[in-house]
Coordinates of C-alpha atoms in Angstrom, one line a residue:
Chain A
X1 CA -4.4 15.6 -29.5
X2 CA -2.9 12.5 -27.9
X3 CA -1.9 13.0 -24.3
X4 CA -0.2 10.7 -21.9
X5 CA -0.1 10.3 -18.2
X6 CA 3.4 11.1 -16.8
X7 CA 4.0 9.6 -13.4
X8 CA 7.0 10.6 -11.3
X9 CA 7.8 8.0 -8.7
X10 CA 10.2 7.4 -5.9
X11 CA 10.3 5.5 -2.6
X12 CA 8.0 7.7 -0.6
X13 CA 6.3 10.0 -3.1
X14 CA 7.0 12.9 -0.8
X15 CA 10.0 14.8 -2.0
X16 CA 12.0 14.3 -5.2
X17 CA 9.0 13.0 -7.2
X18 CA 6.7 15.8 -5.9
X19 CA 9.2 18.5 -6.9
X20 CA 9.9 16.9 -10.3
X21 CA 6.1 16.6 -11.0
X22 CA 5.6 20.3 -10.1
X23 CA 8.5 21.4 -12.3
X24 CA 6.9 19.4 -15.2
X25 CA 3.5 20.8 -14.5
X26 CA 4.9 24.3 -14.7
X27 CA 4.2 25.1 -11.0
X28 CA 7.8 25.8 -10.3
X29 CA 8.3 27.7 -13.5
X30 CA 11.9 28.9 -13.1
X31 CA 14.8 26.8 -14.3
X32 CA 16.7 28.4 -11.4
X33 CA 16.3 26.9 -8.0
X34 CA 13.3 28.6 -6.3
X35 CA 13.2 29.7 -2.7
X36 CA 13.0 26.7 -0.4
X37 CA 9.7 28.0 1.1
X38 CA 8.1 27.7 -2.3
X39 CA 9.1 24.1 -2.5
X40 CA 8.1 23.2 1.1
X41 CA 4.7 24.7 0.5
X42 CA 4.0 22.5 -2.5
X43 CA 1.0 20.2 -2.2
X44 CA 2.1 16.7 -1.1
X45 CA 5.6 17.8 -0.3
X46 CA 6.7 16.1 2.9
X47 CA 3.1 15.4 3.8
X48 CA 2.5 11.8 2.8
X49 CA 1.4 9.1 5.2
X50 CA 1.8 5.3 5.0
X51 CA -1.7 5.2 3.4
X52 CA -0.4 7.1 0.4
X53 CA 2.0 4.3 -0.8
X54 CA 0.7 3.0 -4.1
X55 CA -1.7 5.9 -4.5
X56 CA -1.3 7.8 -7.8
X57 CA -1.9 11.5 -7.0
X58 CA -2.5 14.1 -9.6
X59 CA -0.4 17.2 -9.5
X60 CA -1.5 19.0 -12.6
X61 CA -1.2 19.3 -16.4
X62 CA 1.7 20.3 -18.6
X63 CA 1.8 22.6 -21.5
X64 CA 0.8 19.8 -23.9
X65 CA -2.2 18.7 -21.9
X66 CA -0.5 15.6 -20.4
X67 CA -1.6 14.8 -16.9
X68 CA 1.2 14.8 -14.3
X69 CA 1.1 12.5 -11.2
X70 CA 3.3 11.4 -8.3
X71 CA 3.6 8.0 -6.8
X72 CA 5.4 6.5 -3.8
X73 CA 6.1 2.8 -4.3
X74 CA 7.8 1.9 -0.9
X75 CA 10.5 0.4 -3.0
X76 CA 13.7 1.8 -4.5
X77 CA 13.6 -0.2 -7.7
X78 CA 10.1 -0.1 -9.2
X79 CA 10.7 1.0 -12.7
X80 CA 10.6 -2.6 -14.2
X81 CA 7.5 -3.4 -12.2
X82 CA 5.6 -0.3 -13.3
X83 CA 6.5 -0.7 -16.9
X84 CA 5.4 -4.3 -16.7
X85 CA 2.1 -3.4 -15.3
X86 CA 1.2 -1.1 -18.2
X87 CA 2.9 -3.3 -20.9
X88 CA 0.8 -6.3 -20.0
X89 CA -2.4 -4.3 -20.4
X90 CA -1.3 -2.7 -23.7
X91 CA -1.2 0.7 -22.1
X92 CA 2.5 1.4 -22.9
X93 CA 1.7 4.4 -25.1
X94 CA -0.6 5.9 -22.4
X95 CA 1.9 6.1 -19.5
X96 CA 5.4 7.4 -18.9
X97 CA 7.0 6.5 -15.6
X98 CA 9.9 8.6 -14.5
X99 CA 12.1 7.4 -11.6
X100 CA 13.4 10.2 -9.5
X101 CA 15.4 8.0 -7.2
X102 CA 18.7 8.7 -9.0
X103 CA 18.3 12.4 -7.9
X104 CA 17.8 11.4 -4.2
X105 CA 20.9 12.3 -2.2
X106 CA 22.1 11.4 1.3
X107 CA 20.4 14.4 2.8
X108 CA 17.0 13.6 1.3
X109 CA 17.4 9.9 2.4
X110 CA 18.1 10.9 6.0
X111 CA 15.6 13.7 6.1
X112 CA 12.9 11.6 4.5
X113 CA 13.5 8.8 6.9
X114 CA 13.3 11.1 9.9
X115 CA 10.3 13.1 8.7
X116 CA 8.1 10.4 7.1
X117 CA 9.6 7.2 8.4
X118 CA 9.9 8.2 12.0
X119 CA 7.2 10.9 12.0
X120 CA 9.8 13.5 13.2
X121 CA 9.4 16.3 10.7
X122 CA 11.1 18.9 12.9
X123 CA 14.2 16.8 12.8
X124 CA 14.0 15.7 9.2
X125 CA 13.1 19.0 7.5
X126 CA 16.5 20.7 7.9
X127 CA 18.1 17.7 6.0
X128 CA 15.3 17.8 3.4
X129 CA 15.9 21.5 2.8
X130 CA 19.6 20.9 2.1
X131 CA 18.9 17.8 0.1
X132 CA 16.2 19.2 -2.1
X133 CA 18.2 22.4 -2.9
X134 CA 21.1 20.2 -3.9
X135 CA 18.9 17.9 -6.0
X136 CA 16.9 20.6 -7.7
X137 CA 19.2 21.1 -10.8
X138 CA 19.3 17.3 -11.3
X139 CA 15.5 17.2 -11.1
X140 CA 15.2 19.9 -13.7
X141 CA 17.5 17.9 -16.0
X142 CA 15.5 14.8 -15.4
X143 CA 12.2 16.5 -16.2
X144 CA 13.7 18.0 -19.4
X145 CA 14.8 14.5 -20.5
X146 CA 11.5 12.9 -19.5
X147 CA 9.2 15.6 -20.6
X148 CA 9.8 16.2 -24.3
X149 CA 7.0 18.7 -24.3
X150 CA 6.5 22.3 -25.4
X151 CA 7.1 23.5 -21.9
X152 CA 10.3 21.6 -21.7
X153 CA 11.5 23.2 -24.9
X154 CA 10.8 26.6 -23.5
X155 CA 12.8 25.7 -20.4
X156 CA 15.7 24.5 -22.5
Chain B
X1 CA -7.4 -11.4 -18.6
X2 CA -3.7 -11.5 -17.5
X3 CA -2.7 -12.7 -14.1
X4 CA 0.2 -11.5 -12.0
X5 CA 1.1 -13.4 -8.9
X6 CA 3.1 -11.2 -6.5
X7 CA 4.9 -12.6 -3.4
X8 CA 7.7 -11.2 -1.4
X9 CA 10.0 -13.2 -3.7
X10 CA 9.4 -13.6 -7.4
X11 CA 11.8 -16.3 -8.4
X12 CA 10.9 -18.5 -5.4
X13 CA 7.4 -18.1 -4.0
X14 CA 5.5 -16.3 -6.8
X15 CA 7.1 -18.5 -9.5
X16 CA 6.1 -21.7 -7.7
X17 CA 2.5 -20.5 -7.2
X18 CA 2.3 -19.5 -10.8
X19 CA 3.6 -22.8 -12.0
X20 CA 1.0 -24.5 -9.8
X21 CA -1.7 -22.4 -11.4
X22 CA -0.4 -23.6 -14.8
X23 CA -0.1 -27.2 -13.7
X24 CA 3.6 -27.0 -14.6
X25 CA 5.0 -27.5 -11.2
X26 CA 7.2 -30.4 -12.4
X27 CA 9.3 -27.8 -14.3
X28 CA 10.2 -25.8 -11.2
X29 CA 13.5 -27.5 -10.4
X30 CA 14.7 -27.3 -14.0
X31 CA 13.5 -23.7 -14.6
X32 CA 16.2 -21.2 -15.2
X33 CA 14.1 -18.7 -13.4
X34 CA 13.9 -20.6 -10.1
X35 CA 16.4 -19.1 -7.7
X36 CA 17.8 -16.7 -10.3
X37 CA 18.9 -13.8 -8.1
X38 CA 19.8 -11.6 -11.0
X39 CA 16.1 -11.8 -12.2
X40 CA 15.0 -11.1 -8.6
X41 CA 17.1 -8.0 -8.4
X42 CA 15.6 -6.6 -11.6
X43 CA 12.1 -6.8 -10.0
X44 CA 10.4 -7.1 -13.3
X45 CA 7.4 -9.1 -14.4
X46 CA 8.3 -12.7 -15.4
X47 CA 6.2 -14.4 -18.0
X48 CA 5.3 -17.9 -17.1
X49 CA 2.9 -19.0 -19.9
X50 CA -0.7 -19.3 -21.0
X51 CA -3.1 -21.3 -19.0
X52 CA -5.7 -23.5 -20.5
X53 CA -8.3 -21.0 -19.4
X54 CA -6.7 -18.4 -21.7
X55 CA -5.1 -16.4 -18.9
X56 CA -1.6 -15.2 -19.5
X57 CA 0.3 -15.8 -16.2
X58 CA 3.2 -13.7 -14.8
X59 CA 5.0 -13.6 -11.5
X60 CA 6.9 -10.9 -9.7
X61 CA 8.6 -10.3 -6.3
X62 CA 7.9 -7.3 -4.2
X63 CA 8.3 -6.8 -0.4
X64 CA 4.8 -5.3 -0.3
X65 CA 2.5 -7.2 -2.6
X66 CA -0.5 -5.3 -1.4
X67 CA 1.0 -2.0 -2.7
X68 CA 1.5 -3.6 -6.1
X69 CA -2.2 -4.5 -6.1
X70 CA -3.0 -0.9 -5.3
X71 CA -0.8 0.6 -7.9
X72 CA -2.4 -1.7 -10.5
X73 CA -5.9 -0.6 -9.5
X74 CA -4.8 3.0 -9.6
X75 CA -3.4 2.6 -13.1
X76 CA -6.7 0.9 -14.2
X77 CA -8.7 3.7 -12.7
X78 CA -7.0 6.3 -14.9
X79 CA -7.9 4.5 -18.1
X80 CA -11.4 3.8 -19.4
X81 CA -12.2 0.4 -21.0
X82 CA -9.0 -1.6 -20.8
X83 CA -9.3 -4.4 -23.3
X84 CA -6.8 -6.7 -21.6
X85 CA -6.8 -6.0 -17.9
X86 CA -4.3 -7.4 -15.5
X87 CA -5.4 -8.9 -12.2
X88 CA -2.7 -8.8 -9.5
X89 CA -2.9 -11.6 -6.9
X90 CA -0.9 -11.2 -3.7
X91 CA 0.4 -14.5 -2.5
X92 CA 1.5 -15.4 1.0
X93 CA 1.9 -18.9 2.2
X94 CA 2.5 -19.5 5.9
X95 CA 5.9 -20.9 6.7
X96 CA 7.7 -19.3 3.8
X97 CA 8.7 -16.0 5.5
X98 CA 12.3 -16.9 5.7
X99 CA 12.7 -17.2 1.9
X100 CA 12.6 -13.4 1.6
X101 CA 15.3 -12.9 4.2
X102 CA 17.5 -15.6 2.5
X103 CA 16.9 -14.0 -0.9
X104 CA 18.1 -10.7 0.4
X105 CA 21.2 -12.3 1.9
X106 CA 21.7 -14.0 -1.5
X107 CA 22.6 -10.7 -3.0
X108 CA 25.7 -10.4 -0.8
X109 CA 29.0 -10.9 -2.5
X110 CA 31.1 -14.0 -1.7
X111 CA 28.6 -15.7 0.7
X112 CA 25.5 -14.9 -1.5
X113 CA 25.5 -18.2 -3.3
X114 CA 25.2 -20.1 -0.1
X115 CA 22.1 -18.2 0.9
X116 CA 20.7 -18.5 -2.6
X117 CA 21.0 -22.3 -2.3
X118 CA 19.4 -22.2 1.1
X119 CA 16.5 -20.1 -0.2
X120 CA 16.0 -22.6 -3.0
X121 CA 16.0 -25.4 -0.5
X122 CA 13.4 -23.8 1.8
X123 CA 11.2 -23.0 -1.3
X124 CA 11.4 -26.7 -2.3
X125 CA 10.5 -27.7 1.2
X126 CA 7.3 -25.7 0.9
X127 CA 6.7 -26.5 -2.8
X128 CA 3.6 -28.5 -2.2
X129 CA 2.0 -25.7 -0.2
X130 CA 2.9 -23.1 -2.8
X131 CA 1.7 -25.2 -5.7
X132 CA -1.5 -26.1 -3.9
X133 CA -2.0 -22.3 -3.4
X134 CA -1.7 -21.8 -7.1
X135 CA -4.2 -24.5 -7.9
X136 CA -6.7 -23.2 -5.3
X137 CA -6.4 -19.8 -6.8
X138 CA -7.0 -21.2 -10.3
X139 CA -10.1 -23.0 -9.1
X140 CA -11.5 -19.9 -7.5
X141 CA -10.7 -17.7 -10.6
X142 CA -12.1 -20.1 -13.1
X143 CA -15.1 -20.8 -10.9
X144 CA -14.3 -24.5 -10.6
X145 CA -15.8 -25.6 -7.3
X146 CA -14.3 -28.3 -5.2
X147 CA -16.2 -31.6 -5.1
X148 CA -19.0 -31.5 -2.6
X149 CA -20.9 -34.4 -1.1
X150 CA -24.3 -34.9 -2.6
X151 CA -27.2 -33.2 -0.8
X152 CA -28.6 -35.6 1.7
X153 CA -25.7 -38.0 1.5
X154 CA -24.3 -39.3 4.7
X155 CA -20.9 -40.6 5.6
X156 CA -20.8 -44.3 5.9
X157 CA -19.2 -45.8 8.9
X158 CA -18.0 -49.3 9.0

C-alpha cells in the first residue's frame, strides 16, 4: 500500500495545525466540536517553544496508514516554499502539505501571540479557547478536503 | 544535487548570490526576477539555472533562512535514499539588512513602488559583495581551493 506523509502547517505549529492533525489522525474522532478540555490536553497543543519552529513532529497515523505530522514555519505564507522543497527533490508524491492558516481567526491570533509569543499562557488561553472552538468546524472541513482517506469518507 | 540559496529577500539578495554562483551576474539588472515584488510575495522557489558543475540552482526569500534549512533537513530525514537531494544554503551578507525592510515597504499600495526602487538600488550597491558570496560558496561546494602561495615561497620586497 502506498502511503504519504501529510503535514499540517501554520505559523506556530501550536494550535490550528495541531487540532487539524489530530482530527485527521482520528484522535478527535467526532465530527462535532469536542469539549475544549479534550483539545487543550492534546499533545503539542499550545506547548511549542521557539526551538520547535521548522521541526516536523509526528502526531499519528490515519486509517489508510498515512503518517500525520505538524509543523510551525514562523511564516504565514509557506505553502509555495514547502511544495518547492519537495518538488525539487522529486518527493511530490510522498508528501501533502496542508495550510491551516485560512482557519486561524482573530481570537487564535491574539491568543497565540500572548501565549506563545509573549509566554503569557494564562492571558492567551481564554482567547485560544474561543478561537479554537470557532475554528473547529472549518478545520474539520479542511481535513475532509485534504484527507481523501477512508477515515474521511466515514466522517463525511 | 540541487542548491537553494535562501536570504531574507529572494528577488534581491538570494537572486544576486545565485547568479554569482552561476557566473551570470551580468544578467541581474535585466532579469525580470530582480526586484519583482509579486514573485517575492509568492515566497516560492525561483529556478535560476544549471551550473557547470551540474547543480540546479534555485533562490527563495524567507525572513528566517535557518528555519528553511531545518525544514528541509526534517523532510529529508523522513525519506530514505533521496536520489536528488536539495541543499539549502542560508545567505547573509553584512550591510544588506535594510533590503528586507525596504522590500516589505514595497508591498504597500501607492508608495510601494518607491520603496521597491530603493530596495533595488541598495541591492545594486551591494552587488559585488553578494556576487562574491555566491562565487565563494561555489568554490567551497565544488571543492575548488583558492590559490595559495607555494610552500616555502617568500614574499619579495623591493
